[in-house]
Amino acid sequence: IFSATTFAPSVFALVNIIPKEFSPNCPTTSLLRVTATVYFKIFSTNSLLISLFNKTEKRFQKVLAQSDKQQLKVLKLTEELEKTNQKVKLLLDNAGEGFLTFNNEMIIDDEYSKMAKDIFNQPLENKKITTLLYPDNPKKANFLEDTLKDILVSNSLKQEVLLSLLPKEFIINDR
């Protein structure tokens, strides 16, 4: 690889060894001078491009190093979160109570306590809580679903009234 600084002196040396018998107006002399100038400009541009490439590569390496550090940080935080989730699950599973959550469509989330599964005597994820609470009475299941949906979008006074309409406890599988 040539750079402008290593190549340019040899081009100018070539121009300077043009025999004296060639006059400055000689076509050969003019052609050599133009050729030398073009080569110099090409290699000056090449040198500039190489320099810009090297600077860009250094910036890229810095960004890559920062990205690696951030990915490592995310991995560590993810591991900590998983450990915390495992601890919470262990607490909930050993609390002797059934814990579960469900979305606004009454579908039970994937995470629930072992006792909740034992109470209903089946896996719970992706099932409707209202259907599990009233498996043999679709009318009551629909009323419960409508009431719970209303509670989610109502003001606090209306929520209190709606909550008072719901049963205080359910007996599921003799529990």
PDB file of C-alpha atoms in Angstrom:
ATOM      1  CA  ILE A   1       0.000   0.000   0.000  1.00  0.00           C
ATOM      2  CA  PHE A   2       1.324   3.398  -0.967  1.00  0.00           C
ATOM      3  CA  SER A   3       0.538   6.561   0.866  1.00  0.00           C
ATOM      4  CA  ALA A   4       0.739  10.073  -0.530  1.00  0.00           C
ATOM      5  CA  THR A   5       3.728  10.829   1.661  1.00  0.00           C
ATOM      6  CA  THR A   6       5.760   7.851   0.428  1.00  0.00           C
ATOM      7  CA  PHE A   7       4.682   8.005  -3.188  1.00  0.00           C
ATOM      8  CA  ALA A   8       4.638  11.751  -3.842  1.00  0.00           C
ATOM      9  CA  PRO A   9       8.426  12.317  -3.507  1.00  0.00           C
ATOM     10  CA  SER A  10       9.110   9.549  -6.030  1.00  0.00           C
ATOM     11  CA  VAL A  11       6.619  11.110  -8.478  1.00  0.00           C
ATOM     12  CA  PHE A  12       8.256  14.494  -8.108  1.00  0.00           C
ATOM     13  CA  ALA A  13      11.688  12.887  -8.446  1.00  0.00           C
ATOM     14  CA  LEU A  14      10.425  11.368 -11.695  1.00  0.00           C
ATOM     15  CA  VAL A  15       9.342  14.798 -12.905  1.00  0.00           C
ATOM     16  CA  ASN A  16      12.691  16.300 -11.892  1.00  0.00           C
ATOM     17  CA  ILE A  17      14.661  13.770 -13.911  1.00  0.00           C
ATOM     18  CA  ILE A  18      12.992  14.778 -17.109  1.00  0.00           C
ATOM     19  CA  PRO A  19      15.902  15.406 -19.442  1.00  0.00           C
ATOM     20  CA  LYS A  20      16.875  19.053 -19.777  1.00  0.00           C
ATOM     21  CA  GLU A  21      16.578  18.824 -23.541  1.00  0.00           C
ATOM     22  CA  PHE A  22      12.810  18.677 -23.150  1.00  0.00           C
ATOM     23  CA  SER A  23      11.542  22.185 -23.022  1.00  0.00           C
ATOM     24  CA  PRO A  24       8.870  23.169 -20.514  1.00  0.00           C
ATOM     25  CA  ASN A  25       6.482  23.496 -23.440  1.00  0.00           C
ATOM     26  CA  CYS A  26       7.320  20.026 -24.763  1.00  0.00           C
ATOM     27  CA  PRO A  27       4.235  17.752 -24.876  1.00  0.00           C
ATOM     28  CA  THR A  28       6.121  14.925 -23.144  1.00  0.00           C
ATOM     29  CA  THR A  29       7.155  17.205 -20.276  1.00  0.00           C
ATOM     30  CA  SER A  30       3.634  18.557 -19.932  1.00  0.00           C
ATOM     31  CA  LEU A  31       2.196  15.043 -19.987  1.00  0.00           C
ATOM     32  CA  LEU A  32       4.629  13.876 -17.299  1.00  0.00           C
ATOM     33  CA  ARG A  33       3.834  16.889 -15.113  1.00  0.00           C
ATOM     34  CA  VAL A  34       0.063  16.360 -15.514  1.00  0.00           C
ATOM     35  CA  THR A  35       0.460  12.630 -14.834  1.00  0.00           C
ATOM     36  CA  ALA A  36       2.541  13.324 -11.718  1.00  0.00           C
ATOM     37  CA  THR A  37      -0.028  15.829 -10.473  1.00  0.00           C
ATOM     38  CA  VAL A  38      -2.900  13.397 -11.060  1.00  0.00           C
ATOM     39  CA  TYR A  39      -1.024  10.609  -9.254  1.00  0.00           C
ATOM     40  CA  PHE A  40      -0.267  12.930  -6.366  1.00  0.00           C
ATOM     41  CA  LYS A  41      -3.935  13.966  -6.076  1.00  0.00           C
ATOM     42  CA  ILE A  42      -5.096  10.342  -6.285  1.00  0.00           C
ATOM     43  CA  PHE A  43      -2.723   9.234  -3.551  1.00  0.00           C
ATOM     44  CA  SER A  44      -3.468  12.298  -1.427  1.00  0.00           C
ATOM     45  CA  THR A  45      -7.153  11.399  -1.671  1.00  0.00           C
ATOM     46  CA  ASN A  46      -6.333   7.764  -0.951  1.00  0.00           C
ATOM     47  CA  SER A  47      -4.347   8.798   2.114  1.00  0.00           C
ATOM     48  CA  LEU A  48      -7.253  10.931   3.324  1.00  0.00           C
ATOM     49  CA  LEU A  49      -9.697   8.049   2.808  1.00  0.00           C
ATOM     50  CA  ILE A  50      -7.416   5.655   4.701  1.00  0.00           C
ATOM     51  CA  SER A  51      -7.157   8.146   7.542  1.00  0.00           C
ATOM     52  CA  LEU A  52     -10.949   8.586   7.653  1.00  0.00           C
ATOM     53  CA  PHE A  53     -11.403   4.814   7.551  1.00  0.00           C
ATOM     54  CA  ASN A  54      -8.992   4.355  10.468  1.00  0.00           C
ATOM     55  CA  LYS A  55     -10.796   7.013  12.527  1.00  0.00           C
ATOM     56  CA  THR A  56     -14.163   5.443  11.714  1.00  0.00           C
ATOM     57  CA  GLU A  57     -12.851   2.006  12.635  1.00  0.00           C
ATOM     58  CA  LYS A  58     -11.608   3.322  16.002  1.00  0.00           C
ATOM     59  CA  ARG A  59     -15.031   4.880  16.681  1.00  0.00           C
ATOM     60  CA  PHE A  60     -16.726   1.629  15.697  1.00  0.00           C
ATOM     61  CA  GLN A  61     -14.459  -0.340  18.059  1.00  0.00           C
ATOM     62  CA  LYS A  62     -15.364   2.048  20.910  1.00  0.00           C
ATOM     63  CA  VAL A  63     -19.091   1.660  20.182  1.00  0.00           C
ATOM     64  CA  LEU A  64     -18.672  -2.106  19.965  1.00  0.00           C
ATOM     65  CA  ALA A  65     -16.861  -2.171  23.318  1.00  0.00           C
ATOM     66  CA  GLN A  66     -19.627  -0.067  24.904  1.00  0.00           C
ATOM     67  CA  SER A  67     -22.254  -2.362  23.395  1.00  0.00           C
ATOM     68  CA  ASP A  68     -20.479  -5.398  24.845  1.00  0.00           C
ATOM     69  CA  LYS A  69     -20.401  -3.743  28.285  1.00  0.00           C
ATOM     70  CA  GLN A  70     -24.114  -2.920  28.049  1.00  0.00           C
ATOM     71  CA  GLN A  71     -24.980  -6.455  26.964  1.00  0.00           C
ATOM     72  CA  LEU A  72     -23.019  -7.820  29.903  1.00  0.00           C
ATOM     73  CA  LYS A  73     -24.857  -5.441  32.224  1.00  0.00           C
ATOM     74  CA  VAL A  74     -28.222  -6.552  30.779  1.00  0.00           C
ATOM     75  CA  LEU A  75     -27.259 -10.211  31.251  1.00  0.00           C
ATOM     76  CA  LYS A  76     -26.323  -9.591  34.892  1.00  0.00           C
ATOM     77  CA  LEU A  77     -29.558  -7.689  35.536  1.00  0.00           C
ATOM     78  CA  THR A  78     -31.545 -10.455  33.834  1.00  0.00           C
ATOM     79  CA  GLU A  79     -29.890 -13.071  36.051  1.00  0.00           C
ATOM     80  CA  GLU A  80     -30.668 -10.987  39.158  1.00  0.00           C
ATOM     81  CA  LEU A  81     -34.287 -10.589  38.055  1.00  0.00           C
ATOM     82  CA  GLU A  82     -34.633 -14.332  37.459  1.00  0.00           C
ATOM     83  CA  LYS A  83     -33.201 -15.063  40.919  1.00  0.00           C
ATOM     84  CA  THR A  84     -35.622 -12.572  42.480  1.00  0.00           C
ATOM     85  CA  ASN A  85     -38.552 -14.099  40.574  1.00  0.00           C
ATOM     86  CA  GLN A  86     -37.544 -17.568  41.768  1.00  0.00           C
ATOM     87  CA  LYS A  87     -37.422 -16.321  45.377  1.00  0.00           C
ATOM     88  CA  VAL A  88     -40.861 -14.696  45.092  1.00  0.00           C
ATOM     89  CA  LYS A  89     -42.292 -17.845  43.495  1.00  0.00           C
ATOM     90  CA  LEU A  90     -40.801 -19.932  46.309  1.00  0.00           C
ATOM     91  CA  LEU A  91     -42.427 -17.635  48.891  1.00  0.00           C
ATOM     92  CA  LEU A  92     -45.803 -17.748  47.138  1.00  0.00           C
ATOM     93  CA  ASP A  93     -45.659 -21.520  46.687  1.00  0.00           C
ATOM     94  CA  ASN A  94     -45.000 -21.982  50.404  1.00  0.00           C
ATOM     95  CA  ALA A  95     -47.478 -19.405  51.715  1.00  0.00           C
ATOM     96  CA  GLY A  96     -50.322 -21.937  51.869  1.00  0.00           C
ATOM     97  CA  GLU A  97     -52.515 -19.625  49.759  1.00  0.00           C
ATOM     98  CA  GLY A  98     -53.478 -19.630  46.104  1.00  0.00           C
ATOM     99  CA  PHE A  99     -52.082 -16.664  44.163  1.00  0.00           C
ATOM    100  CA  LEU A 100     -52.799 -15.891  40.534  1.00  0.00           C
ATOM    101  CA  THR A 101     -53.239 -12.919  38.236  1.00  0.00           C
ATOM    102  CA  PHE A 102     -55.421 -12.447  35.186  1.00  0.00           C
ATOM    103  CA  ASN A 103     -55.754  -9.843  32.449  1.00  0.00           C
ATOM    104  CA  ASN A 104     -58.730  -7.642  31.541  1.00  0.00           C
ATOM    105  CA  GLU A 105     -60.133 -10.493  29.423  1.00  0.00           C
ATOM    106  CA  MET A 106     -60.157 -12.669  32.573  1.00  0.00           C
ATOM    107  CA  ILE A 107     -57.424 -14.967  31.164  1.00  0.00           C
ATOM    108  CA  ILE A 108     -55.079 -16.288  33.874  1.00  0.00           C
ATOM    109  CA  ASP A 109     -51.422 -15.402  33.414  1.00  0.00           C
ATOM    110  CA  ASP A 110     -48.674 -18.028  33.175  1.00  0.00           C
ATOM    111  CA  GLU A 111     -47.388 -17.355  36.687  1.00  0.00           C
ATOM    112  CA  TYR A 112     -49.397 -18.592  39.669  1.00  0.00           C
ATOM    113  CA  SER A 113     -48.668 -20.316  42.937  1.00  0.00           C
ATOM    114  CA  LYS A 114     -48.571 -24.075  43.396  1.00  0.00           C
ATOM    115  CA  MET A 115     -51.464 -23.834  45.849  1.00  0.00           C
ATOM    116  CA  ALA A 116     -53.645 -22.121  43.190  1.00  0.00           C
ATOM    117  CA  LYS A 117     -53.008 -25.056  40.878  1.00  0.00           C
ATOM    118  CA  ASP A 118     -53.797 -27.476  43.726  1.00  0.00           C
ATOM    119  CA  ILE A 119     -57.048 -25.656  44.566  1.00  0.00           C
ATOM    120  CA  PHE A 120     -58.347 -25.914  41.016  1.00  0.00           C
ATOM    121  CA  ASN A 121     -56.690 -29.308  40.525  1.00  0.00           C
ATOM    122  CA  GLN A 122     -55.424 -28.372  37.045  1.00  0.00           C
ATOM    123  CA  PRO A 123     -52.979 -26.120  35.180  1.00  0.00           C
ATOM    124  CA  LEU A 124     -54.403 -22.595  35.085  1.00  0.00           C
ATOM    125  CA  GLU A 125     -52.568 -20.621  32.424  1.00  0.00           C
ATOM    126  CA  ASN A 126     -54.675 -19.257  29.560  1.00  0.00           C
ATOM    127  CA  LYS A 127     -57.956 -20.258  31.218  1.00  0.00           C
ATOM    128  CA  LYS A 128     -60.694 -17.838  32.219  1.00  0.00           C
ATOM    129  CA  ILE A 129     -60.870 -17.231  35.955  1.00  0.00           C
ATOM    130  CA  THR A 130     -64.641 -16.765  35.702  1.00  0.00           C
ATOM    131  CA  THR A 131     -65.099 -20.194  34.098  1.00  0.00           C
ATOM    132  CA  LEU A 132     -62.920 -21.811  36.766  1.00  0.00           C
ATOM    133  CA  LEU A 133     -64.916 -20.166  39.551  1.00  0.00           C
ATOM    134  CA  TYR A 134     -68.264 -21.118  37.998  1.00  0.00           C
ATOM    135  CA  PRO A 135     -67.579 -24.221  35.882  1.00  0.00           C
ATOM    136  CA  ASP A 136     -71.217 -25.370  35.912  1.00  0.00           C
ATOM    137  CA  ASN A 137     -72.971 -22.004  35.769  1.00  0.00           C
ATOM    138  CA  PRO A 138     -72.203 -19.915  32.648  1.00  0.00           C
ATOM    139  CA  LYS A 139     -74.740 -17.272  33.687  1.00  0.00           C
ATOM    140  CA  LYS A 140     -72.906 -16.562  36.967  1.00  0.00           C
ATOM    141  CA  ALA A 141     -69.552 -16.749  35.151  1.00  0.00           C
ATOM    142  CA  ASN A 142     -70.719 -14.075  32.683  1.00  0.00           C
ATOM    143  CA  PHE A 143     -72.073 -11.875  35.497  1.00  0.00           C
ATOM    144  CA  LEU A 144     -68.759 -12.146  37.342  1.00  0.00           C
ATOM    145  CA  GLU A 145     -66.803 -11.320  34.173  1.00  0.00           C
ATOM    146  CA  ASP A 146     -68.957  -8.284  33.377  1.00  0.00           C
ATOM    147  CA  THR A 147     -68.715  -7.038  36.957  1.00  0.00           C
ATOM    148  CA  LEU A 148     -64.935  -7.456  37.109  1.00  0.00           C
ATOM    149  CA  LYS A 149     -64.533  -5.641  33.782  1.00  0.00           C
ATOM    150  CA  ASP A 150     -66.699  -2.793  35.090  1.00  0.00           C
ATOM    151  CA  ILE A 151     -64.577  -2.602  38.241  1.00  0.00           C
ATOM    152  CA  LEU A 152     -61.435  -2.172  36.146  1.00  0.00           C
ATOM    153  CA  VAL A 153     -62.784   0.923  34.361  1.00  0.00           C
ATOM    154  CA  SER A 154     -64.879   2.539  37.113  1.00  0.00           C
ATOM    155  CA  ASN A 155     -64.178   5.259  39.649  1.00  0.00           C
ATOM    156  CA  SER A 156     -63.511   4.279  43.256  1.00  0.00           C
ATOM    157  CA  LEU A 157     -67.082   4.828  44.491  1.00  0.00           C
ATOM    158  CA  LYS A 158     -68.564   2.629  41.769  1.00  0.00           C
ATOM    159  CA  GLN A 159     -65.814   0.061  42.359  1.00  0.00           C
ATOM    160  CA  GLU A 160     -66.854  -0.247  46.010  1.00  0.00           C
ATOM    161  CA  VAL A 161     -70.482  -0.804  45.031  1.00  0.00           C
ATOM    162  CA  LEU A 162     -69.554  -3.386  42.381  1.00  0.00           C
ATOM    163  CA  LEU A 163     -67.195  -5.214  44.737  1.00  0.00           C
ATOM    164  CA  SER A 164     -70.005  -5.494  47.284  1.00  0.00           C
ATOM    165  CA  LEU A 165     -72.038  -7.430  44.676  1.00  0.00           C
ATOM    166  CA  LEU A 166     -69.373 -10.146  44.370  1.00  0.00           C
ATOM    167  CA  PRO A 167     -69.255 -13.253  46.544  1.00  0.00           C
ATOM    168  CA  LYS A 168     -66.874 -13.047  49.513  1.00  0.00           C
ATOM    169  CA  GLU A 169     -65.589 -16.590  48.981  1.00  0.00           C
ATOM    170  CA  PHE A 170     -65.766 -19.505  46.596  1.00  0.00           C
ATOM    171  CA  ILE A 171     -65.713 -23.218  47.387  1.00  0.00           C
ATOM    172  CA  ILE A 172     -63.655 -25.019  44.780  1.00  0.00           C
ATOM    173  CA  ASN A 173     -63.111 -28.785  44.980  1.00  0.00           C
ATOM    174  CA  ASP A 174     -64.272 -28.805  48.611  1.00  0.00           C
ATOM    175  CA  ARG A 175     -61.786 -26.095  49.586  1.00  0.00           C
TER     176      ARG A 175
END
